């Protein structure tokens, strides 16, 4: 990816006057930026945060506030769940691919318990209560399964454990998380300039990053960074040109998860200064099929009437398989006993038939395809088996009670929620890298500005999880730079 002119770096020698300066300059004040600011401040650096919105929060403040943590956190233990860093590592290496970056996944798992304690020390309130039903607790419980840990093939690869941790409050937990992190950043001494849009990096004669220039309203400013700049300005789902160019399939989804400030400015600024990007086509694609849980009894098929995967999988995996592997065209077929409207993806497009043959004809599938799929499925489900995808027994029964129905869950029919996962290539310490793998001196990044732990496959809590984890590292590394 090369830079666009609007984001080409300025030379330090061209800056006649610096309006402000700090040891560490953080661009973007969401979860990743707040954690960078806290750690840089605690390491003794003078920290200045530049935030283009009226105040901190970003997409993080609109989120569900779930963080993917594990390896044996005190909350997991208190609620009777065994977990080990190695099990978490095995799960993430299997679930975050293809080919996740071991260099990032390894420390994320090994230091997850320490990260848990750090968040609690910042004031994150947790309740020793486990939510069993879906992925994001609507109540005040603080622990839940938030991925496909219980589902095949992952349950064979790693011992399942719930790793979705969230602050205790009824309803969305993002505002609470950000209130706590912004408070901690304030106490760590971070100064904040709101309404300040960073536009370009400033580069010294030796190629190191020494500042940022931008605008507040119509007014231009230049800020000098004595030790480093940390880019934590979110992803690019709201930049139509970037999505069309790098992640065109994601552009087909009806609901963008983010704010209009997720326009890729941080990625573009860094790329224009020589940074490498990774997996720019990756994204979290959620098909919000559940609740109600009864729908997991259905069978998800593509336009050839063929089954797609185990229907009890995490919603991000359902969306990923549908959009990336089946052209975004999938139907959930159910029988009379298993029909319900999805709460978050109401589909008006329901086809009905008295037999599988009738439903198949109604849907325009190849003759016999759905009939074969359902005959095979029912034959094994009668014995409590699913030899193709090993759906959990709790959701497995023969679908044999007519009438039969098909919910059209295609990408143009229901809301697939999407945000980008591609971005800057970072080291485990949060340094931004060049295409040849060298650190760019003075440049750091975290959060959705980077390609993080989830390289494509996703589980809820990984964005705030890796954003906060590597945000801390980026802030610390920048603060310690001589
Ligand atoms: C409804 C909803 C629920 C979600 N639930 C979860 C969940 O439970 N768990 C989870 O892990 N993820 C969740 N997500 C996704 C997650 O919220 C985001 O991926 C995550 O918040 C990104 O964090 P960030 O720090 O990288 O970016 P952000 O939080 O978006 O922060 C980036 C900040 O940078 C600012 N900025 C942008 N460009 C510039 C610029 N040029 N100059 C200055 N400032 C700039 C922005 O204004 C923003 O404040 C959810 C998202 C939504 C919308």
Short mmCIF file of C-alpha atoms and ligand atoms in Angstrom, two decimals:
data_model
loop_
_atom_site.label_atom_id
_atom_site.label_comp_id
_atom_site.label_asym_id
_atom_site.label_seq_id
_atom_site.Cartn_x
_atom_site.Cartn_y
_atom_site.Cartn_z
CA UNK A 1 0.00 0.00 0.00
CA UNK A 2 1.44 3.40 -0.89
CA UNK A 3 0.52 6.75 0.57
CA UNK A 4 -2.04 9.16 -0.81
CA UNK A 5 -0.85 12.78 -1.26
CA UNK A 6 -3.01 14.12 1.55
CA UNK A 7 -1.02 11.95 3.98
CA UNK A 8 2.53 12.23 2.58
CA UNK A 9 4.98 12.97 5.42
CA UNK A 10 6.46 16.40 6.01
CA UNK A 11 10.18 16.91 6.52
CA UNK A 12 11.17 18.22 9.93
CA UNK A 13 13.32 20.83 8.22
CA UNK A 14 10.14 22.31 6.66
CA UNK A 15 8.47 22.93 10.04
CA UNK A 16 9.12 26.56 10.93
CA UNK A 17 7.27 26.48 14.24
CA UNK A 18 6.17 23.70 16.60
CA UNK A 19 2.87 24.55 18.33
CA UNK A 20 3.36 21.96 21.04
CA UNK A 21 5.66 19.12 21.96
CA UNK A 22 5.68 16.00 24.13
CA UNK A 23 7.82 12.93 24.69
CA UNK A 24 5.09 10.68 23.33
CA UNK A 25 2.30 11.83 21.01
CA UNK A 26 -0.71 9.51 20.78
CA UNK A 27 -3.02 9.91 17.77
CA UNK A 28 -6.56 8.72 18.59
CA UNK A 29 -8.12 8.32 22.02
CA UNK A 30 -10.07 5.08 21.94
CA UNK A 31 -9.18 1.95 23.83
CA UNK A 32 -5.75 1.42 22.25
CA UNK A 33 -4.80 5.12 22.54
CA UNK A 34 -5.91 5.38 26.17
CA UNK A 35 -3.84 2.32 27.12
CA UNK A 36 -0.82 3.71 25.28
CA UNK A 37 -1.24 7.03 27.08
CA UNK A 38 -1.56 5.37 30.50
CA UNK A 39 1.58 3.27 30.11
CA UNK A 40 3.66 6.03 28.54
CA UNK A 41 2.59 8.41 31.31
CA UNK A 42 3.35 5.86 34.04
CA UNK A 43 6.78 5.31 32.49
CA UNK A 44 7.50 8.97 33.16
CA UNK A 45 6.91 10.39 29.69
CA UNK A 46 5.17 13.68 28.99
CA UNK A 47 2.19 12.48 26.89
CA UNK A 48 0.01 14.44 24.49
CA UNK A 49 -3.07 12.81 22.95
CA UNK A 50 -4.46 14.19 19.69
CA UNK A 51 -8.12 13.30 19.16
CA UNK A 52 -10.15 14.58 16.24
CA UNK A 53 -13.55 14.07 17.95
CA UNK A 54 -14.86 16.33 20.72
CA UNK A 55 -13.46 13.94 23.34
CA UNK A 56 -12.05 10.49 23.92
CA UNK A 57 -13.91 7.23 23.46
CA UNK A 58 -13.92 6.39 19.76
CA UNK A 59 -15.64 3.23 18.59
CA UNK A 60 -14.50 1.63 21.84
CA UNK A 61 -17.02 3.70 23.78
CA UNK A 62 -19.87 2.42 21.56
CA UNK A 63 -18.82 -1.20 21.92
CA UNK A 64 -19.96 -4.14 23.97
CA UNK A 65 -16.88 -3.72 26.16
CA UNK A 66 -15.92 -7.41 26.00
CA UNK A 67 -12.19 -8.25 26.22
CA UNK A 68 -10.78 -11.63 25.23
CA UNK A 69 -8.61 -12.63 28.20
CA UNK A 70 -7.65 -15.99 29.62
CA UNK A 71 -4.96 -18.40 30.65
CA UNK A 72 -6.39 -18.64 34.17
CA UNK A 73 -7.65 -15.19 35.17
CA UNK A 74 -8.92 -14.83 38.75
CA UNK A 75 -12.46 -14.45 37.35
CA UNK A 76 -12.21 -17.69 35.37
CA UNK A 77 -10.91 -19.45 38.48
CA UNK A 78 -13.55 -17.98 40.77
CA UNK A 79 -16.27 -19.25 38.44
CA UNK A 80 -14.79 -22.73 38.25
CA UNK A 81 -13.16 -22.67 34.81
CA UNK A 82 -9.69 -24.08 34.28
CA UNK A 83 -7.60 -22.36 31.66
CA UNK A 84 -3.95 -22.21 30.73
CA UNK A 85 -2.00 -19.79 28.51
CA UNK A 86 -1.14 -22.75 26.27
CA UNK A 87 -4.83 -23.67 25.75
CA UNK A 88 -5.65 -20.07 24.94
CA UNK A 89 -2.72 -19.99 22.52
CA UNK A 90 -3.86 -23.18 20.77
CA UNK A 91 -7.38 -21.84 20.42
CA UNK A 92 -6.29 -18.48 19.03
CA UNK A 93 -3.78 -20.00 16.62
CA UNK A 94 -6.62 -22.17 15.26
CA UNK A 95 -9.38 -19.56 15.34
CA UNK A 96 -7.62 -16.35 14.23
CA UNK A 97 -6.33 -17.56 10.88
CA UNK A 98 -5.53 -18.44 8.29
CA UNK A 99 -1.95 -18.29 9.60
CA UNK A 100 -2.18 -15.93 12.55
CA UNK A 101 0.98 -14.24 13.69
CA UNK A 102 2.51 -16.35 16.46
CA UNK A 103 4.77 -13.44 17.34
CA UNK A 104 1.71 -11.51 18.55
CA UNK A 105 -0.49 -14.37 19.74
CA UNK A 106 2.18 -15.86 22.03
CA UNK A 107 2.75 -12.81 24.27
CA UNK A 108 -0.95 -11.96 24.18
CA UNK A 109 -1.69 -15.34 25.79
CA UNK A 110 1.31 -15.55 28.10
CA UNK A 111 0.65 -12.12 29.61
CA UNK A 112 -3.14 -12.20 29.57
CA UNK A 113 -3.49 -12.74 33.33
CA UNK A 114 -1.14 -9.82 33.97
CA UNK A 115 -3.24 -7.72 31.57
CA UNK A 116 -6.37 -8.71 33.49
CA UNK A 117 -4.80 -7.46 36.75
CA UNK A 118 -3.69 -4.26 35.06
CA UNK A 119 -7.25 -3.53 33.88
CA UNK A 120 -8.69 -4.30 37.31
CA UNK A 121 -6.07 -1.99 38.86
CA UNK A 122 -7.26 0.75 36.50
CA UNK A 123 -10.68 0.39 38.15
CA UNK A 124 -12.46 -2.12 35.87
CA UNK A 125 -15.28 -3.54 38.02
CA UNK A 126 -16.10 -7.23 37.52
CA UNK A 127 -18.79 -9.42 38.97
CA UNK A 128 -18.27 -13.10 39.71
CA UNK A 129 -21.18 -14.16 37.51
CA UNK A 130 -21.18 -16.26 34.34
CA UNK A 131 -23.52 -15.68 31.39
CA UNK A 132 -24.43 -18.94 29.67
CA UNK A 133 -26.70 -18.05 26.81
CA UNK A 134 -25.08 -16.04 24.05
CA UNK A 135 -21.93 -14.04 23.41
CA UNK A 136 -22.42 -10.64 25.01
CA UNK A 137 -24.14 -10.55 28.40
CA UNK A 138 -27.09 -8.13 28.35
CA UNK A 139 -27.06 -8.22 32.17
CA UNK A 140 -24.27 -7.50 34.63
CA UNK A 141 -22.39 -10.81 34.37
CA UNK A 142 -18.67 -10.47 33.65
CA UNK A 143 -17.71 -13.76 31.98
CA UNK A 144 -19.03 -15.55 28.91
CA UNK A 145 -18.01 -17.73 25.99
CA UNK A 146 -17.29 -15.27 23.22
CA UNK A 147 -16.02 -17.42 20.36
CA UNK A 148 -16.19 -20.96 19.01
CA UNK A 149 -14.33 -22.57 21.93
CA UNK A 150 -17.04 -25.20 22.54
CA UNK A 151 -17.51 -25.95 18.84
CA UNK A 152 -15.75 -28.28 16.49
CA UNK A 153 -12.97 -28.24 15.38
CA UNK A 154 -11.76 -25.95 18.18
CA UNK A 155 -13.00 -28.14 21.04
CA UNK A 156 -10.65 -30.86 19.75
CA UNK A 157 -7.70 -28.48 19.43
CA UNK A 158 -7.83 -26.68 22.79
CA UNK A 159 -9.57 -27.27 26.08
CA UNK A 160 -12.58 -24.92 25.99
CA UNK A 161 -12.81 -22.05 28.46
CA UNK A 162 -14.92 -18.89 28.50
CA UNK A 163 -12.64 -15.92 27.85
CA UNK A 164 -15.01 -13.01 27.16
CA UNK A 165 -14.52 -10.66 30.15
CA UNK A 166 -16.56 -7.47 30.62
CA UNK A 167 -17.19 -4.83 33.25
CA UNK A 168 -20.28 -5.30 35.38
CA UNK A 169 -23.07 -3.05 34.21
CA UNK A 170 -26.45 -3.79 32.62
CA UNK A 171 -26.45 -3.09 28.87
CA UNK A 172 -23.47 -2.11 26.68
CA UNK A 173 -20.20 -2.17 28.56
CA UNK A 174 -18.06 -0.05 26.22
CA UNK A 175 -18.90 3.29 27.89
CA UNK A 176 -17.87 1.92 31.29
CA UNK A 177 -14.58 0.55 29.94
CA UNK A 178 -13.68 3.86 28.32
CA UNK A 179 -14.71 5.92 31.34
CA UNK A 180 -12.25 3.88 33.38
CA UNK A 181 -9.40 3.98 30.86
CA UNK A 182 -9.76 7.71 30.18
CA UNK A 183 -9.77 8.35 33.94
CA UNK A 184 -6.57 6.31 34.34
CA UNK A 185 -4.91 8.17 31.46
CA UNK A 186 -5.84 11.47 33.09
CA UNK A 187 -4.33 10.32 36.38
CA UNK A 188 -1.19 9.22 34.51
CA UNK A 189 -0.81 12.84 33.40
CA UNK A 190 -1.80 12.61 29.72
CA UNK A 191 -2.72 15.94 28.15
CA UNK A 192 -5.50 15.84 25.53
CA UNK A 193 -6.11 18.04 22.51
CA UNK A 194 -9.64 17.37 21.26
CA UNK A 195 -10.92 18.42 17.84
CA UNK A 196 -7.38 17.87 16.50
CA UNK A 197 -7.20 15.81 13.32
CA UNK A 198 -3.74 14.44 12.60
CA UNK A 199 -2.99 14.42 8.87
CA UNK A 200 0.70 13.67 8.29
CA UNK A 201 3.73 12.43 10.12
CA UNK A 202 6.84 14.55 10.35
CA UNK A 203 10.04 12.72 9.49
CA UNK A 204 13.61 13.64 10.42
CA UNK A 205 16.64 13.54 8.12
CA UNK A 206 17.46 9.99 9.36
CA UNK A 207 13.97 8.71 8.54
CA UNK A 208 12.75 8.62 12.13
CA UNK A 209 9.30 9.97 13.00
CA UNK A 210 9.61 13.18 15.02
CA UNK A 211 6.14 14.69 14.98
CA UNK A 212 2.68 15.10 13.52
CA UNK A 213 0.94 17.87 11.64
CA UNK A 214 -2.78 18.35 11.34
CA UNK A 215 -5.73 20.68 11.69
CA UNK A 216 -8.20 21.86 14.30
CA UNK A 217 -11.09 23.35 12.37
CA UNK A 218 -9.36 25.37 9.69
CA UNK A 219 -6.23 25.95 11.71
CA UNK A 220 -3.03 24.05 10.97
CA UNK A 221 -0.70 22.94 13.76
CA UNK A 222 2.54 21.02 14.18
CA UNK A 223 3.35 18.91 17.24
CA UNK A 224 6.82 17.60 17.97
CA UNK A 225 7.34 14.13 19.45
CA UNK A 226 10.65 13.82 21.28
CA UNK A 227 10.52 10.02 21.63
CA UNK A 228 7.75 8.73 19.44
CA UNK A 229 4.31 8.87 17.84
CA UNK A 230 1.75 6.16 18.61
CA UNK A 231 -0.96 5.71 15.98
CA UNK A 232 -4.20 4.42 17.51
CA UNK A 233 -6.74 5.99 15.18
CA UNK A 234 -8.99 2.99 14.44
CA UNK A 235 -9.65 1.05 11.24
CA UNK A 236 -10.91 1.98 7.77
CA UNK A 237 -14.43 0.60 7.41
CA UNK A 238 -15.75 4.15 6.80
CA UNK A 239 -13.30 4.86 3.98
CA UNK A 240 -15.20 3.71 0.91
CA UNK A 241 -12.21 4.01 -1.42
CA UNK A 242 -9.97 1.93 0.82
CA UNK A 243 -12.68 -0.70 1.31
CA UNK A 244 -13.27 -0.90 -2.45
CA UNK A 245 -9.55 -1.17 -3.10
CA UNK A 246 -8.39 -3.50 -0.33
CA UNK A 247 -11.42 -5.27 1.10
CA UNK A 248 -14.18 -5.21 -1.54
CA UNK A 249 -16.12 -8.14 -0.05
CA UNK A 250 -16.49 -6.28 3.25
CA UNK A 251 -18.16 -3.45 1.33
CA UNK A 252 -21.14 -5.73 0.64
CA UNK A 253 -22.14 -5.78 4.33
CA UNK A 254 -25.06 -3.57 5.34
CA UNK A 255 -23.83 -2.44 8.78
CA UNK A 256 -20.47 -0.80 9.39
CA UNK A 257 -19.19 -1.25 12.92
CA UNK A 258 -17.36 1.93 13.85
CA UNK A 259 -17.59 5.69 13.61
CA UNK A 260 -17.04 7.89 10.56
CA UNK A 261 -13.53 8.52 11.95
CA UNK A 262 -12.62 4.94 11.05
CA UNK A 263 -11.37 6.29 7.74
CA UNK A 264 -7.91 4.74 7.73
CA UNK A 265 -6.04 8.01 8.26
CA UNK A 266 -3.48 6.47 10.61
CA UNK A 267 -2.80 3.58 8.24
CA UNK A 268 -2.39 5.99 5.35
CA UNK A 269 -0.07 8.34 7.23
CA UNK A 270 2.20 5.50 8.25
CA UNK A 271 2.13 3.80 4.84
CA UNK A 272 3.11 7.09 3.23
CA UNK A 273 6.12 7.15 5.57
CA UNK A 274 7.22 3.67 4.55
CA UNK A 275 5.21 1.36 6.83
CA UNK A 276 4.06 -2.08 5.73
CA UNK A 277 0.46 -3.22 5.94
CA UNK A 278 -0.84 -6.75 6.40
CA UNK A 279 -4.05 -8.59 5.50
CA UNK A 280 -5.85 -5.48 4.30
CA UNK A 281 -8.78 -7.58 3.08
CA UNK A 282 -9.50 -9.08 6.51
CA UNK A 283 -12.52 -8.15 8.58
CA UNK A 284 -14.80 -9.28 11.34
CA UNK A 285 -18.08 -10.19 9.64
CA UNK A 286 -20.83 -10.97 12.12
CA UNK A 287 -24.00 -12.71 11.04
CA UNK A 288 -26.12 -12.12 14.14
CA UNK A 289 -28.20 -15.26 13.89
CA UNK A 290 -28.69 -15.81 17.62
CA UNK A 291 -30.56 -15.37 19.90
CA UNK A 292 -32.87 -17.29 20.00
CA UNK A 293 -30.69 -20.32 20.60
CA UNK A 294 -33.27 -22.68 19.04
CA UNK A 295 -32.05 -21.53 15.61
CA UNK A 296 -28.81 -23.47 16.17
CA UNK A 297 -30.94 -26.56 15.44
CA UNK A 298 -31.34 -25.36 11.86
CA UNK A 299 -29.11 -26.24 8.92
CA UNK A 300 -27.17 -23.52 7.11
CA UNK A 301 -26.93 -24.14 3.38
CA UNK A 302 -25.51 -22.34 0.36
CA UNK A 303 -27.23 -21.74 -2.98
CA UNK A 304 -26.41 -25.31 -4.03
CA UNK A 305 -28.37 -26.64 -1.07
CA UNK A 306 -25.13 -27.84 0.53
CA UNK A 307 -24.40 -27.47 4.21
CA UNK A 308 -21.84 -24.78 5.07
CA UNK A 309 -20.56 -25.46 8.63
CA UNK A 310 -21.69 -26.32 12.17
CA UNK A 311 -24.50 -23.91 12.96
CA UNK A 312 -23.47 -23.58 16.62
CA UNK A 313 -20.29 -21.73 15.55
CA UNK A 314 -19.54 -18.20 16.73
CA UNK A 315 -21.46 -15.58 14.75
CA UNK A 316 -18.29 -14.07 13.32
CA UNK A 317 -17.39 -17.47 11.89
CA UNK A 318 -20.86 -17.86 10.38
CA UNK A 319 -20.54 -14.46 8.71
CA UNK A 320 -16.99 -15.13 7.55
CA UNK A 321 -17.93 -18.46 5.98
CA UNK A 322 -20.99 -17.03 4.32
CA UNK A 323 -19.36 -13.91 2.89
CA UNK A 324 -15.87 -15.12 2.11
CA UNK A 325 -16.55 -18.72 1.08
CA UNK A 326 -20.15 -18.83 -0.18
CA UNK A 327 -20.61 -15.52 -1.97
CA UNK A 328 -22.69 -14.15 0.92
CA UNK A 329 -25.65 -16.31 -0.07
CA UNK A 330 -26.86 -18.63 2.68
CA UNK A 331 -30.17 -19.86 4.05
CA UNK A 332 -31.01 -21.40 7.40
CA UNK A 333 -33.47 -24.22 6.87
CA UNK A 334 -35.64 -25.22 9.82
CA UNK A 335 -38.65 -27.38 10.58
CA UNK A 336 -41.79 -26.27 12.34
CA UNK A 337 -40.44 -27.09 15.81
CA UNK A 338 -37.23 -25.14 15.26
CA UNK A 339 -38.55 -21.95 13.69
CA UNK A 340 -38.07 -18.52 15.29
CA UNK A 341 -37.20 -15.08 14.00
CA UNK A 342 -33.58 -14.12 14.74
CA UNK A 343 -33.73 -11.25 17.25
CA UNK A 344 -30.95 -9.24 15.60
CA UNK A 345 -31.31 -10.21 11.95
CA UNK A 346 -35.01 -10.26 11.16
CA UNK A 347 -35.43 -11.85 7.77
CA UNK A 348 -38.66 -11.19 5.93
CA UNK A 349 -37.60 -13.58 3.22
CA UNK A 350 -39.00 -16.86 4.51
CA UNK A 351 -39.72 -19.63 2.03
CA UNK A 352 -41.98 -22.48 3.10
CA UNK A 353 -42.67 -26.01 1.81
CA UNK A 354 -44.54 -29.07 3.03
CA UNK A 355 -41.57 -31.25 2.05
CA UNK A 356 -37.85 -30.70 1.50
CA UNK A 357 -38.49 -31.19 -2.23
CA UNK A 358 -41.10 -28.43 -2.21
CA UNK A 359 -38.83 -26.07 -0.26
CA UNK A 360 -35.93 -26.85 -2.57
CA UNK A 361 -38.04 -25.99 -5.62
CA UNK A 362 -39.30 -22.82 -3.95
CA UNK A 363 -35.69 -21.70 -3.34
CA UNK A 364 -34.59 -22.58 -6.87
CA UNK A 365 -31.84 -24.94 -5.65
CA UNK A 366 -30.62 -27.75 -7.97
CA UNK A 367 -33.10 -30.61 -7.93
CA UNK A 368 -32.34 -33.16 -5.22
CA UNK A 369 -29.53 -31.16 -3.56
CA UNK A 370 -31.37 -29.98 -0.45
CA UNK A 371 -33.22 -33.29 -0.22
CA UNK A 372 -29.89 -35.13 -0.14
CA UNK A 373 -28.44 -32.70 2.39
CA UNK A 374 -31.38 -33.13 4.73
CA UNK A 375 -31.64 -36.91 4.30
CA UNK A 376 -27.95 -37.22 5.25
CA UNK A 377 -28.29 -34.76 8.14
CA UNK A 378 -31.45 -36.37 9.56
CA UNK A 379 -30.14 -39.91 9.23
CA UNK A 380 -27.17 -39.08 11.47
CA UNK A 381 -28.97 -36.59 13.73
CA UNK A 382 -31.40 -39.38 14.68
CA UNK A 383 -28.39 -41.12 16.24
CA UNK A 384 -27.14 -37.88 17.83
CA UNK A 385 -24.30 -37.60 15.31
CA UNK A 386 -23.04 -34.99 12.88
CA UNK A 387 -20.20 -36.61 10.96
CA UNK A 388 -19.66 -33.59 8.71
CA UNK A 389 -19.28 -30.76 11.22
CA UNK A 390 -19.79 -32.26 14.70
CA UNK A 391 -22.44 -29.83 15.91
CA UNK A 392 -22.90 -30.09 19.69
CA UNK A 393 -25.52 -32.65 20.67
CA UNK A 394 -27.57 -30.05 22.55
CA UNK A 395 -28.48 -28.49 19.20
CA UNK A 396 -28.75 -31.66 17.16
CA UNK A 397 -32.02 -33.38 16.24
CA UNK A 398 -33.59 -34.56 12.99
CA UNK A 399 -35.56 -31.83 11.27
CA UNK A 400 -38.66 -33.83 10.41
CA UNK A 401 -41.66 -31.78 11.44
CA UNK A 402 -43.26 -30.03 8.45
CA UNK A 403 -43.84 -27.44 7.27
CA UNK A 404 -40.21 -26.62 6.50
CA UNK A 405 -38.90 -23.10 6.17
CA UNK A 406 -35.81 -21.26 4.93
CA UNK A 407 -34.67 -17.93 6.36
CA UNK A 408 -32.76 -16.01 3.73
CA UNK A 409 -29.61 -14.85 5.55
CA UNK A 410 -27.82 -13.56 2.48
CA UNK A 411 -25.58 -10.52 2.80
CA UNK A 412 -28.00 -8.26 0.91
CA UNK A 413 -31.00 -9.40 2.96
CA UNK A 414 -29.96 -9.15 6.60
CA UNK A 415 -27.55 -7.05 8.56
CA UNK A 416 -24.01 -8.39 8.54
CA UNK A 417 -21.96 -6.25 10.93
CA UNK A 418 -18.44 -5.57 9.71
CA UNK A 419 -15.21 -3.85 10.71
CA UNK A 420 -11.73 -4.08 9.25
CA UNK A 421 -8.93 -6.18 10.75
CA UNK A 422 -6.18 -5.30 8.29
CA UNK A 423 -3.63 -2.62 9.03
CA UNK A 424 -0.06 -1.77 9.94
CA UNK A 425 2.50 -4.50 10.56
CA UNK A 426 3.74 -4.16 14.14
CA UNK A 427 6.37 -5.88 16.24
CA UNK A 428 5.32 -7.53 19.52
CA UNK A 429 6.52 -4.35 21.25
CA UNK A 430 4.24 -2.15 19.16
CA UNK A 431 6.82 -0.74 16.73
CA UNK A 432 5.60 -0.14 13.17
CA UNK A 433 7.59 -2.08 10.59
CA UNK A 434 8.75 -1.47 7.05
CA UNK A 435 8.05 -4.06 4.31
CA UNK A 436 11.47 -5.57 4.98
CA UNK A 437 10.64 -6.01 8.67
CA UNK A 438 12.67 -3.21 10.24
CA UNK A 439 11.19 -0.99 12.93
CA UNK A 440 10.55 2.58 11.81
CA UNK A 441 12.30 4.64 14.50
CA UNK A 442 9.84 6.69 16.52
CA UNK A 443 6.67 5.12 15.10
CA UNK A 444 4.35 2.82 17.07
CA UNK A 445 0.76 1.65 16.65
CA UNK A 446 -1.99 -0.51 18.14
CA UNK A 447 -5.69 -1.33 17.83
CA UNK A 448 -7.51 -1.44 14.52
CA UNK A 449 -4.90 0.74 12.90
CA UNK A 450 -2.84 -2.46 12.95
CA UNK A 451 -3.16 -6.04 11.85
CA UNK A 452 -3.36 -7.66 15.26
CA UNK A 453 -4.06 -11.03 16.82
CA UNK A 454 -7.10 -11.78 14.64
CA UNK A 455 -5.68 -12.05 11.15
CA UNK A 456 -9.11 -12.97 9.74
CA UNK A 457 -10.89 -15.42 12.06
CA UNK A 458 -12.34 -13.51 15.00
CA UNK A 459 -13.80 -14.06 18.47
CA UNK A 460 -15.61 -11.33 20.41
CA UNK A 461 -13.31 -9.34 22.64
CA UNK A 462 -10.20 -9.63 20.49
CA UNK A 463 -10.33 -6.07 19.17
CA UNK A 464 -10.50 -4.35 22.55
CA UNK A 465 -8.32 -7.16 23.86
CA UNK A 466 -5.37 -6.77 21.51
CA UNK A 467 -5.89 -2.99 21.19
CA UNK A 468 -5.50 -2.53 24.94
CA UNK A 469 -2.67 -5.08 25.23
CA UNK A 470 -0.50 -3.82 22.38
CA UNK A 471 -1.56 -0.23 23.08
CA UNK A 472 0.13 -0.59 26.47
CA UNK A 473 3.24 -2.04 24.85
CA UNK A 474 3.39 0.67 22.19
CA UNK A 475 3.09 3.40 24.83
CA UNK A 476 5.79 1.85 26.99
CA UNK A 477 8.18 1.24 24.12
CA UNK A 478 7.77 4.79 22.86
CA UNK A 479 8.29 6.23 26.34
CA UNK A 480 11.53 4.29 26.83
CA UNK A 481 13.07 5.25 23.52
CA UNK A 482 16.20 7.29 24.18
C1 LIG B 1 -21.69 -1.92 18.74
C2 LIG B 1 -20.27 -2.40 18.83
C3 LIG B 1 -19.95 -3.43 19.70
C4 LIG B 1 -18.63 -3.90 19.77
N1 LIG B 1 -18.31 -4.80 20.72
C5 LIG B 1 -17.03 -5.17 20.89
C6 LIG B 1 -16.65 -5.98 21.99
O1 LIG B 1 -17.47 -6.30 22.86
N2 LIG B 1 -15.35 -6.38 22.08
C7 LIG B 1 -14.41 -6.00 21.15
O2 LIG B 1 -13.26 -6.40 21.28
N3 LIG B 1 -14.74 -5.20 20.12
C8 LIG B 1 -16.01 -4.75 19.98
N4 LIG B 1 -16.33 -3.90 18.97
C9 LIG B 1 -15.26 -3.45 18.05
C10 LIG B 1 -14.36 -2.48 18.82
O3 LIG B 1 -15.17 -1.55 19.52
C11 LIG B 1 -13.39 -1.70 17.91
O4 LIG B 1 -12.81 -2.55 16.99
C12 LIG B 1 -12.33 -1.07 18.84
O5 LIG B 1 -13.01 -0.18 19.73
C13 LIG B 1 -11.25 -0.33 18.10
O6 LIG B 1 -10.46 0.33 19.06
P1 LIG B 1 -9.34 1.38 18.63
O7 LIG B 1 -8.76 1.91 19.89
O8 LIG B 1 -8.45 0.76 17.64
O9 LIG B 1 -10.16 2.50 17.85
P2 LIG B 1 -11.24 3.54 18.38
O10 LIG B 1 -11.85 3.15 19.66
O11 LIG B 1 -12.20 3.81 17.26
O12 LIG B 1 -10.38 4.85 18.62
C14 LIG B 1 -9.82 5.54 17.56
C15 LIG B 1 -9.86 7.03 17.86
O13 LIG B 1 -9.02 7.72 16.93
C16 LIG B 1 -9.66 8.93 16.54
N5 LIG B 1 -9.09 9.32 15.25
C17 LIG B 1 -9.26 8.74 14.04
N6 LIG B 1 -8.51 9.35 13.10
C18 LIG B 1 -7.84 10.35 13.73
C19 LIG B 1 -6.92 11.34 13.30
N7 LIG B 1 -6.51 11.40 12.03
N8 LIG B 1 -6.45 12.23 14.19
C20 LIG B 1 -6.85 12.19 15.50
N9 LIG B 1 -7.73 11.27 15.97
C21 LIG B 1 -8.21 10.35 15.10
C22 LIG B 1 -11.12 8.56 16.50
O14 LIG B 1 -11.95 9.70 16.59
C23 LIG B 1 -11.24 7.63 17.72
O15 LIG B 1 -11.54 8.36 18.89
C24 LIG B 1 -17.62 -3.37 18.91
C25 LIG B 1 -17.95 -2.31 18.06
C26 LIG B 1 -19.25 -1.81 18.05
C27 LIG B 1 -19.56 -0.60 17.21
#
